[in-house]
mmCIF file of C-alpha atoms in Angstrom:
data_model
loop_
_atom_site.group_PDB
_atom_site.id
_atom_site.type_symbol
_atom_site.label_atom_id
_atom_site.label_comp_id
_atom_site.label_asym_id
_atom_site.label_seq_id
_atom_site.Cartn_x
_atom_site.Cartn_y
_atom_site.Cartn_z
ATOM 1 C CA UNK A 1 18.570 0.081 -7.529
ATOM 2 C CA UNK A 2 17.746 -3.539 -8.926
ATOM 3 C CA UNK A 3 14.309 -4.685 -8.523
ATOM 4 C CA UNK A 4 13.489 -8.283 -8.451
ATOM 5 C CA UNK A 5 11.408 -10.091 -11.177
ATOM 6 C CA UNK A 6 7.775 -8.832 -11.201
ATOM 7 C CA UNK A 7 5.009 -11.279 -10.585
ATOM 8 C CA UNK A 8 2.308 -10.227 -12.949
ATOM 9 C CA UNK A 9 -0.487 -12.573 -11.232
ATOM 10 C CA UNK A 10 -3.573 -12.036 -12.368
ATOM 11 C CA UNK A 11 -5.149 -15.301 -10.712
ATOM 12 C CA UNK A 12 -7.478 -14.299 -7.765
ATOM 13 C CA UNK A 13 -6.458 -17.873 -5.934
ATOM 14 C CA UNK A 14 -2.704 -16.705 -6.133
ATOM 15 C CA UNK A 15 -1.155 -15.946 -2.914
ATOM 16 C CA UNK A 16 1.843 -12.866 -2.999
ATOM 17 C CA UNK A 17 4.694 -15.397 -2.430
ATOM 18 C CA UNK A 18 5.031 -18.379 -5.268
ATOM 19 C CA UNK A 19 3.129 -21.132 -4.205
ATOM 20 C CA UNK A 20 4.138 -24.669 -5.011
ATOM 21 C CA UNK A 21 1.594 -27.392 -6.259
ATOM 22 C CA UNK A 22 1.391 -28.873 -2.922
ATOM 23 C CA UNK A 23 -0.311 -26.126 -1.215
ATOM 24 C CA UNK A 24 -2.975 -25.026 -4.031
ATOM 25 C CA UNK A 25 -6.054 -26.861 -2.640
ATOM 26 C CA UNK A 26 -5.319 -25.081 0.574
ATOM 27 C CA UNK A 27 -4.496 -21.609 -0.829
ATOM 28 C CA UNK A 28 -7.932 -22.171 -2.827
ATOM 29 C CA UNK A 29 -9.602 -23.013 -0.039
ATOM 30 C CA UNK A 30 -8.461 -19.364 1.495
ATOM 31 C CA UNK A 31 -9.230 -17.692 -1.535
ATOM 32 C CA UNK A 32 -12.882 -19.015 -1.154
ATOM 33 C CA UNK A 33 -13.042 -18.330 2.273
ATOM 34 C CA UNK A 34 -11.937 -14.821 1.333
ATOM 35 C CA UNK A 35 -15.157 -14.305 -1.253
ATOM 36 C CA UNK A 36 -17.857 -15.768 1.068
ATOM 37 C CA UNK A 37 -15.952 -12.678 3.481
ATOM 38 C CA UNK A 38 -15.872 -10.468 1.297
ATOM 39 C CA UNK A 39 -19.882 -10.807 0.952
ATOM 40 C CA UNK A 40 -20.481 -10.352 4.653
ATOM 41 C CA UNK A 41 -18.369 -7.859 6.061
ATOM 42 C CA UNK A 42 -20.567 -5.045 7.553
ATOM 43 C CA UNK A 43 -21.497 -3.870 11.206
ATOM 44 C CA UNK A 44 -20.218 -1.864 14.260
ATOM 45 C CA UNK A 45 -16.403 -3.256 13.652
ATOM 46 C CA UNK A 46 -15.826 -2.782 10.192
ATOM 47 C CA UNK A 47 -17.488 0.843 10.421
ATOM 48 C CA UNK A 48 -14.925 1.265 13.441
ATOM 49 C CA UNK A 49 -12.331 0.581 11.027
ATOM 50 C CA UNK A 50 -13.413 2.646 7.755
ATOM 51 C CA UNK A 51 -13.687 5.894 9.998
ATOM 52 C CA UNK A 52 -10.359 4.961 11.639
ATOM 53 C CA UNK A 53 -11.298 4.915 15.240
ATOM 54 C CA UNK A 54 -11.301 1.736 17.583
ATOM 55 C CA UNK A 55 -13.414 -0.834 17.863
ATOM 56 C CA UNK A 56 -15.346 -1.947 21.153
ATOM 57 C CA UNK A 57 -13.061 -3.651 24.049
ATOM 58 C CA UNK A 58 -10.619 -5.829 22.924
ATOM 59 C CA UNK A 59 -10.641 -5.242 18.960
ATOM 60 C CA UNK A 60 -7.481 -4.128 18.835
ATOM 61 C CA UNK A 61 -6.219 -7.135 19.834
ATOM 62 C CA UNK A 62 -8.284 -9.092 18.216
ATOM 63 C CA UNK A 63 -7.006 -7.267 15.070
ATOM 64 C CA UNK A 64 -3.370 -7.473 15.788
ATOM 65 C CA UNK A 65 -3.810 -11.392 16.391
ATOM 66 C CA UNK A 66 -5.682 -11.652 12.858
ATOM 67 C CA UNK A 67 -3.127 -9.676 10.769
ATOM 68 C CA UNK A 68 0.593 -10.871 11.060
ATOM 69 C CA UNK A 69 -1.213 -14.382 8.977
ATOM 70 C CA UNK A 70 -2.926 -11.805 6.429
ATOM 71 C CA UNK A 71 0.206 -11.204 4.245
ATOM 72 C CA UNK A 72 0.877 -14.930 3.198
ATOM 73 C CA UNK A 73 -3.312 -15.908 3.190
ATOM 74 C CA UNK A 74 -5.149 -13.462 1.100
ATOM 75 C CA UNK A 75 -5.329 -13.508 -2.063
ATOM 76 C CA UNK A 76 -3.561 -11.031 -4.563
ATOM 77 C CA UNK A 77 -6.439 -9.519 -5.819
ATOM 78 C CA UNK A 78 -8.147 -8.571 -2.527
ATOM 79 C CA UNK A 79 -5.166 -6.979 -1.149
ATOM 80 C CA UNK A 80 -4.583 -5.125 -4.226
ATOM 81 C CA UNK A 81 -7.703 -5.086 -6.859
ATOM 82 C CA UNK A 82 -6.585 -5.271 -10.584
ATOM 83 C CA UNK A 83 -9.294 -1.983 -11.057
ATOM 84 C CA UNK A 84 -9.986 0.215 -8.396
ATOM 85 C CA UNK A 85 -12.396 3.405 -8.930
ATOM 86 C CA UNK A 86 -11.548 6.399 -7.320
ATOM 87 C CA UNK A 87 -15.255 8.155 -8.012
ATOM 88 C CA UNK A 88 -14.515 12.192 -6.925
ATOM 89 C CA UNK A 89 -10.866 10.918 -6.339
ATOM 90 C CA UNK A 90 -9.358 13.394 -8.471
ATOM 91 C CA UNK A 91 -8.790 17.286 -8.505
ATOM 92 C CA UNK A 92 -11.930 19.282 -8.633
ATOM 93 C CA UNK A 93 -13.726 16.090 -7.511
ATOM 94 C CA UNK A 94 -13.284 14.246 -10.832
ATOM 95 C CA UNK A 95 -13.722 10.692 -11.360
ATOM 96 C CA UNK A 96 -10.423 8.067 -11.760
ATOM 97 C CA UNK A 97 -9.829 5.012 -12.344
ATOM 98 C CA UNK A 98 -6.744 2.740 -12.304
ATOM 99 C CA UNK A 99 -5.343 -0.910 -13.425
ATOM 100 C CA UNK A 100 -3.260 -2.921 -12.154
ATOM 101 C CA UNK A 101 0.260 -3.340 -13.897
ATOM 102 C CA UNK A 102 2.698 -5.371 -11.474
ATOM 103 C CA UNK A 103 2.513 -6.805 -7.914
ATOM 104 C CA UNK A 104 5.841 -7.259 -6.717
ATOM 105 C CA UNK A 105 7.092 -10.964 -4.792
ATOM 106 C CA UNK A 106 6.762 -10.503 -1.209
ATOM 107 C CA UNK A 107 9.640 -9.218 0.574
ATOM 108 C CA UNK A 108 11.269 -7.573 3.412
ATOM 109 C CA UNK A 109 11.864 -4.104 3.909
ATOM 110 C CA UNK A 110 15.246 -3.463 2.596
ATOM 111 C CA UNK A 111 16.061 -0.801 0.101
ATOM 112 C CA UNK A 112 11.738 0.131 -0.220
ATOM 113 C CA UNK A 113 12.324 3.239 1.697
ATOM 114 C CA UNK A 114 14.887 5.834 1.518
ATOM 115 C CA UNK A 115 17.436 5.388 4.311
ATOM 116 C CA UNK A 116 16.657 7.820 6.477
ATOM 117 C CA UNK A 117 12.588 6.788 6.180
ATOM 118 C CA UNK A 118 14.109 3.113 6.919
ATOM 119 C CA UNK A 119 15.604 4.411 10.122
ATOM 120 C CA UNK A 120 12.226 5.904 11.324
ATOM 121 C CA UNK A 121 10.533 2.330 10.449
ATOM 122 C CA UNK A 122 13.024 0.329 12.348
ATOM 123 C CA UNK A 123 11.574 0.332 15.413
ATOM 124 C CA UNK A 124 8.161 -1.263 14.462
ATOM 125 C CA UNK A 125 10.109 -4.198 12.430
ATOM 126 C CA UNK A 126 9.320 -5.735 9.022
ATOM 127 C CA UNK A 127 7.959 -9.194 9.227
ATOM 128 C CA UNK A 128 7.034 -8.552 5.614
ATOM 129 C CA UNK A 129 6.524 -5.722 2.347
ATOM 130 C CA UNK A 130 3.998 -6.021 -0.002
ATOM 131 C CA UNK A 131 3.943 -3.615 -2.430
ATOM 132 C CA UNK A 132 1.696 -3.474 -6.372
ATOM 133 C CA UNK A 133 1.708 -0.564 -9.434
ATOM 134 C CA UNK A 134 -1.156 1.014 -10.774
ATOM 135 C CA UNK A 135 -1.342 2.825 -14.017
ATOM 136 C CA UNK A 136 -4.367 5.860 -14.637
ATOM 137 C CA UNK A 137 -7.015 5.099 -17.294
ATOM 138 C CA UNK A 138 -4.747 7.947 -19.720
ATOM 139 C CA UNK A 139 -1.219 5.861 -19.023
ATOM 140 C CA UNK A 140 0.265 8.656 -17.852
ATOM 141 C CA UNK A 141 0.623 8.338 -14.458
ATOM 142 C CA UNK A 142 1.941 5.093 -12.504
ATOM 143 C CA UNK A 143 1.953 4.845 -8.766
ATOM 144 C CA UNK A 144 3.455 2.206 -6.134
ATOM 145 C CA UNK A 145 1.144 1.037 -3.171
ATOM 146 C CA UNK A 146 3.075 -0.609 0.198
ATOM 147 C CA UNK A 147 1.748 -2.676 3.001
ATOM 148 C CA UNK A 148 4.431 -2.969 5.520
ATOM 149 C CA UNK A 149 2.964 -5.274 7.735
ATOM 150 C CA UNK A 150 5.238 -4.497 11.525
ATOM 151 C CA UNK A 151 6.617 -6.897 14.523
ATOM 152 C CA UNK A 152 5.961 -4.380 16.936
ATOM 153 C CA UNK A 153 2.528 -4.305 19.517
ATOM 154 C CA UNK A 154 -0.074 -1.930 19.750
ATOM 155 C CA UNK A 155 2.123 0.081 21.652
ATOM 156 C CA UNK A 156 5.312 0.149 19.467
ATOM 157 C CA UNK A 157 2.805 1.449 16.529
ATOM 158 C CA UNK A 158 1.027 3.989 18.240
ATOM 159 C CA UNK A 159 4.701 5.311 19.258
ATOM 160 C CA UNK A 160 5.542 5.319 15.274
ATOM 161 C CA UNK A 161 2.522 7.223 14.372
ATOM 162 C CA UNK A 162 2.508 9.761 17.363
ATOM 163 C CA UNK A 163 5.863 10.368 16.098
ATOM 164 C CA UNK A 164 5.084 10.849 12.446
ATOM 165 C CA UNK A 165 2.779 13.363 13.453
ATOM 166 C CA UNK A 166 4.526 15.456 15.904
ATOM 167 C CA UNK A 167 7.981 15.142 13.809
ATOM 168 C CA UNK A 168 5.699 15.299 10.499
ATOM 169 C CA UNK A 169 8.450 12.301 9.212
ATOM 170 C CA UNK A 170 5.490 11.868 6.312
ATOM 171 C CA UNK A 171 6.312 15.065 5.095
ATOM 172 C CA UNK A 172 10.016 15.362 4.542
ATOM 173 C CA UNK A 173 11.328 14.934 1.405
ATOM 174 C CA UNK A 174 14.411 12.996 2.724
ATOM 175 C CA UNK A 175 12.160 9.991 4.049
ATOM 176 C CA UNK A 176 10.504 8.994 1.108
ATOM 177 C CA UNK A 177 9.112 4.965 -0.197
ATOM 178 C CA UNK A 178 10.189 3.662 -2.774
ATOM 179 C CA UNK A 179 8.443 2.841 -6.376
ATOM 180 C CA UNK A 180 8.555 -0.507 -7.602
ATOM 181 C CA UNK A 181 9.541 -0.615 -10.900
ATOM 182 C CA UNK A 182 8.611 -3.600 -13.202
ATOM 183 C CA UNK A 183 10.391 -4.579 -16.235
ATOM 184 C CA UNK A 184 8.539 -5.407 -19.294
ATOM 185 C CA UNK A 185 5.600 -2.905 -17.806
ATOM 186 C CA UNK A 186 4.230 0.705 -18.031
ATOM 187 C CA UNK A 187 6.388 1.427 -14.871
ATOM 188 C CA UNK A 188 9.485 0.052 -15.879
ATOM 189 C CA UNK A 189 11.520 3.824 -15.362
ATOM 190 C CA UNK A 190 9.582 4.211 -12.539
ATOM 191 C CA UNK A 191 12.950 5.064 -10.193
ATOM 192 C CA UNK A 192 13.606 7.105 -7.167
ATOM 193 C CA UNK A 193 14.083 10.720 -9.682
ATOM 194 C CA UNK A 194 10.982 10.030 -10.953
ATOM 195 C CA UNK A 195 8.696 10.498 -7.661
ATOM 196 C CA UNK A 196 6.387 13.043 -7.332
ATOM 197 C CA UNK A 197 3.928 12.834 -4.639
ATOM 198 C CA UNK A 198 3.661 10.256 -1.540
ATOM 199 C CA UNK A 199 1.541 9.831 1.245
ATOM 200 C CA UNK A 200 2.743 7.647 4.492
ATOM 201 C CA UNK A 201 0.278 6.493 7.046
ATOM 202 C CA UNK A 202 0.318 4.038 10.138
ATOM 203 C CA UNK A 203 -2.767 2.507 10.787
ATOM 204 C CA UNK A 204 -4.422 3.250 14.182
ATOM 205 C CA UNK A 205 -5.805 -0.256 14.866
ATOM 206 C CA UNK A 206 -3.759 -2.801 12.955
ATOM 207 C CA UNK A 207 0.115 -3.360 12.898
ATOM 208 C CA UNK A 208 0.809 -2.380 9.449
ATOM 209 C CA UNK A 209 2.178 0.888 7.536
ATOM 210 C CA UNK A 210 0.134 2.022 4.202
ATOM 211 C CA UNK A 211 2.005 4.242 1.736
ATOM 212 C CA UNK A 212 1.842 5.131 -1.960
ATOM 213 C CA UNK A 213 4.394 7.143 -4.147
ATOM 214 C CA UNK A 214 3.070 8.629 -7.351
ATOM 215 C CA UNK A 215 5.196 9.716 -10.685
ATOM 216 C CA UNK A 216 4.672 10.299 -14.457
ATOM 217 C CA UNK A 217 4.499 6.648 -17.114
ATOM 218 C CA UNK A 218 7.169 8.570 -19.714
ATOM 219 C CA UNK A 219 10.347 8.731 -17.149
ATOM 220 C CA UNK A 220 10.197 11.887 -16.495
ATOM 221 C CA UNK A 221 12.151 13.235 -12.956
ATOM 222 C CA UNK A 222 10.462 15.489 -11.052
ATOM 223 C CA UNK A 223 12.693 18.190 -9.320
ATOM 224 C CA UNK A 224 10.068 19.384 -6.596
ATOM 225 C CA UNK A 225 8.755 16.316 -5.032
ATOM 226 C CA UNK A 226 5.426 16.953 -2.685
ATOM 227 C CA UNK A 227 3.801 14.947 0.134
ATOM 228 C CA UNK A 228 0.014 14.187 -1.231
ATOM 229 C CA UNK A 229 -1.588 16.531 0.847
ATOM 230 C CA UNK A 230 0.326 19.127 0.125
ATOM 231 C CA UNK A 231 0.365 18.472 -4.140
ATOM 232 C CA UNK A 232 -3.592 17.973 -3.361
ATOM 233 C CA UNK A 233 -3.996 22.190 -2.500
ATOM 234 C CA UNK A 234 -3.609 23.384 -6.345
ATOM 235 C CA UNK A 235 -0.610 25.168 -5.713
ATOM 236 C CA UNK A 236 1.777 25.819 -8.885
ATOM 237 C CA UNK A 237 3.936 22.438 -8.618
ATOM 238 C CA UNK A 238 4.481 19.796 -11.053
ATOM 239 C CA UNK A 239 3.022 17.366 -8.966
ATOM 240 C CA UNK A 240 -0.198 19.413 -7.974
ATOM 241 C CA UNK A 241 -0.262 20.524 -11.813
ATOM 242 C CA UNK A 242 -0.496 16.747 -12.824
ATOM 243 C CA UNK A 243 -2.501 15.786 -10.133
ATOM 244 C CA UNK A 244 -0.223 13.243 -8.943
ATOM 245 C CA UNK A 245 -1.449 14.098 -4.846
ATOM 246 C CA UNK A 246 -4.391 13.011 -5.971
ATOM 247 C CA UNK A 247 -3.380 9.716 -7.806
ATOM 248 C CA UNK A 248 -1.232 9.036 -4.378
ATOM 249 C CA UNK A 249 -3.749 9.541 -2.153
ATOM 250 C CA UNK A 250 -6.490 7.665 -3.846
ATOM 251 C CA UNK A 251 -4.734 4.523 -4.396
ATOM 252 C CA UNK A 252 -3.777 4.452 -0.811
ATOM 253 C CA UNK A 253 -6.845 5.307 0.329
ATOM 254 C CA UNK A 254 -8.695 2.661 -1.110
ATOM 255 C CA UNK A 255 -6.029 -0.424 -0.964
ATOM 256 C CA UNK A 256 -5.628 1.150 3.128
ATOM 257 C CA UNK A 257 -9.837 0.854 2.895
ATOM 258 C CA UNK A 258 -9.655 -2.864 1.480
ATOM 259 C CA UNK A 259 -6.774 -3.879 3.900
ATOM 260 C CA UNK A 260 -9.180 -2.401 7.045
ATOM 261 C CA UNK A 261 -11.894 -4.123 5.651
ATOM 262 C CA UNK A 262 -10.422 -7.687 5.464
ATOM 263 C CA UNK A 263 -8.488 -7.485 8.802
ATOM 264 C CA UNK A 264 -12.183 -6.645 10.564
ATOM 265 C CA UNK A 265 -13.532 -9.542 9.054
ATOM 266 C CA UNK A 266 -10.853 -11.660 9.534
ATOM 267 C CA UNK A 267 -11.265 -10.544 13.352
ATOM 268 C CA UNK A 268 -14.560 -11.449 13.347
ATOM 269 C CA UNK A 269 -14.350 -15.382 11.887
ATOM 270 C CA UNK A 270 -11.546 -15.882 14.206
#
């Protein structure tokens, strides 16, 4: 699998695609816009979001007008923090942390998901991928985090996650996302025989699918991959061993929490 050049931005006015000079002033301007936000977001819509459940009448399309622009207008580091804390994120309720190591240059969708995964996405479209690696405070563990931001309405996603559900697609080994890989970084044999854990979800209000995919920072390939949930239970696999549900699920969880929270106030200023 070849992997394009990483963009290591670290610039909190940088958008996920290269920017030329002609269109800083304007991506600044966003990136200011998108502090002032970040400061006010609060009330009945983004709790709506955080616990997952709609918002009054007419948020959901409110929030699917609001985030098709999202990919190509935030900045880097709201979409994808260079820290995140995962207080009681890990097993036994531990504490974790993570940094930032690559984001990748927006994209589309081909060759991010295994092909079988890629089939079961196909419906919903792929107007565009963006996907960033996180390393654990020990630099043992790396772990990919995907926004696949759909084409498809309200009702072509709600048909996608029904599905997932019923057919538990998130589960199956065979229909697995993809790690990005960066050269030059901590993640660099971060390949398809090294993942360990994954978790796969489609939001419920918003046309976009959130996934992460967890391995170990030495290389290592792991024989008995495990969806998230299922490495999260303590059983005796190298993935639950390592903790690696845990690393999946928390990075998801809080870049899918960030996402939810900029879409809702995005919907609101609209």
């Amino acid at each position: 699998m070849v992997f394009a050049r990483p963009a290591l931005y670290d610039d909190t006015t940088t958008r996920l695609r290269r920017v030329g000079a002609w269109a800083r002033p304007r991506v600044a301007a966003a990136a200011a816009c998108a502090v002032v936000g970040l400061g006010l977001i609060g009330g009945a819509v983004t709790g709506s979001w955080l616990t997952g459940e709609s918002a009054a009448s007419g948020g959901t399309a409110g929030a699917y007008a609001v985030t098709g622009a999202l990919w190509h207008s935030v900045p880097v580091d709201r979409l994808f923090p260079r820290t995140l804390k995962g207080g009681g994120a890990g097993p036994g309720g531990a504490d974790r942390s993570w940094t930032r190591v690559a984001v990748a240059p927006d994209s589309g969708c081909r060759a991010a998901f295994d092909p079988l995964l890629a089939k079961a996405l196909a419906p919903v479209g792929c107007l565009r991928l963006l996907r960033a690696t996180y390393a654990d405070a020990t630099r043992s563990h790396v772990t990919t985090v995907g926004l696949l931001f759909a084409k498809a309405d309200a009702d072509g996603m709600r048909a996608l996650r029904n599905r997932m559900t019923e057919e538990g697609l998130d589960r199956r080994t065979d229909l697995m996302p993809r790690t990005y890989a960066a050269d030059g970084t901590l993640a660099e044999d971060f390949g398809d025989a090294q993942r360990a854990a994954w978790t796969l979800s489609v939001l419920p209000d918003a046309p976009v699918v959130a996934y992460a995919v967890s391995g170990f920072a030495d290389g290592r390939a792991v024989t008995d991959p495990e969806p998230a949930a299922e490495a999260m239970d303590g059983n005796d696999s190298a993935p639950a061993q390592s903790g690696l549900g845990h690393e999946a699920k928390g990075i998801a969880d809080r870049v899918e929490r960030t996402l939810r929270k900029t879409i809702a106030d995005a919907e609101r200023d609209a």
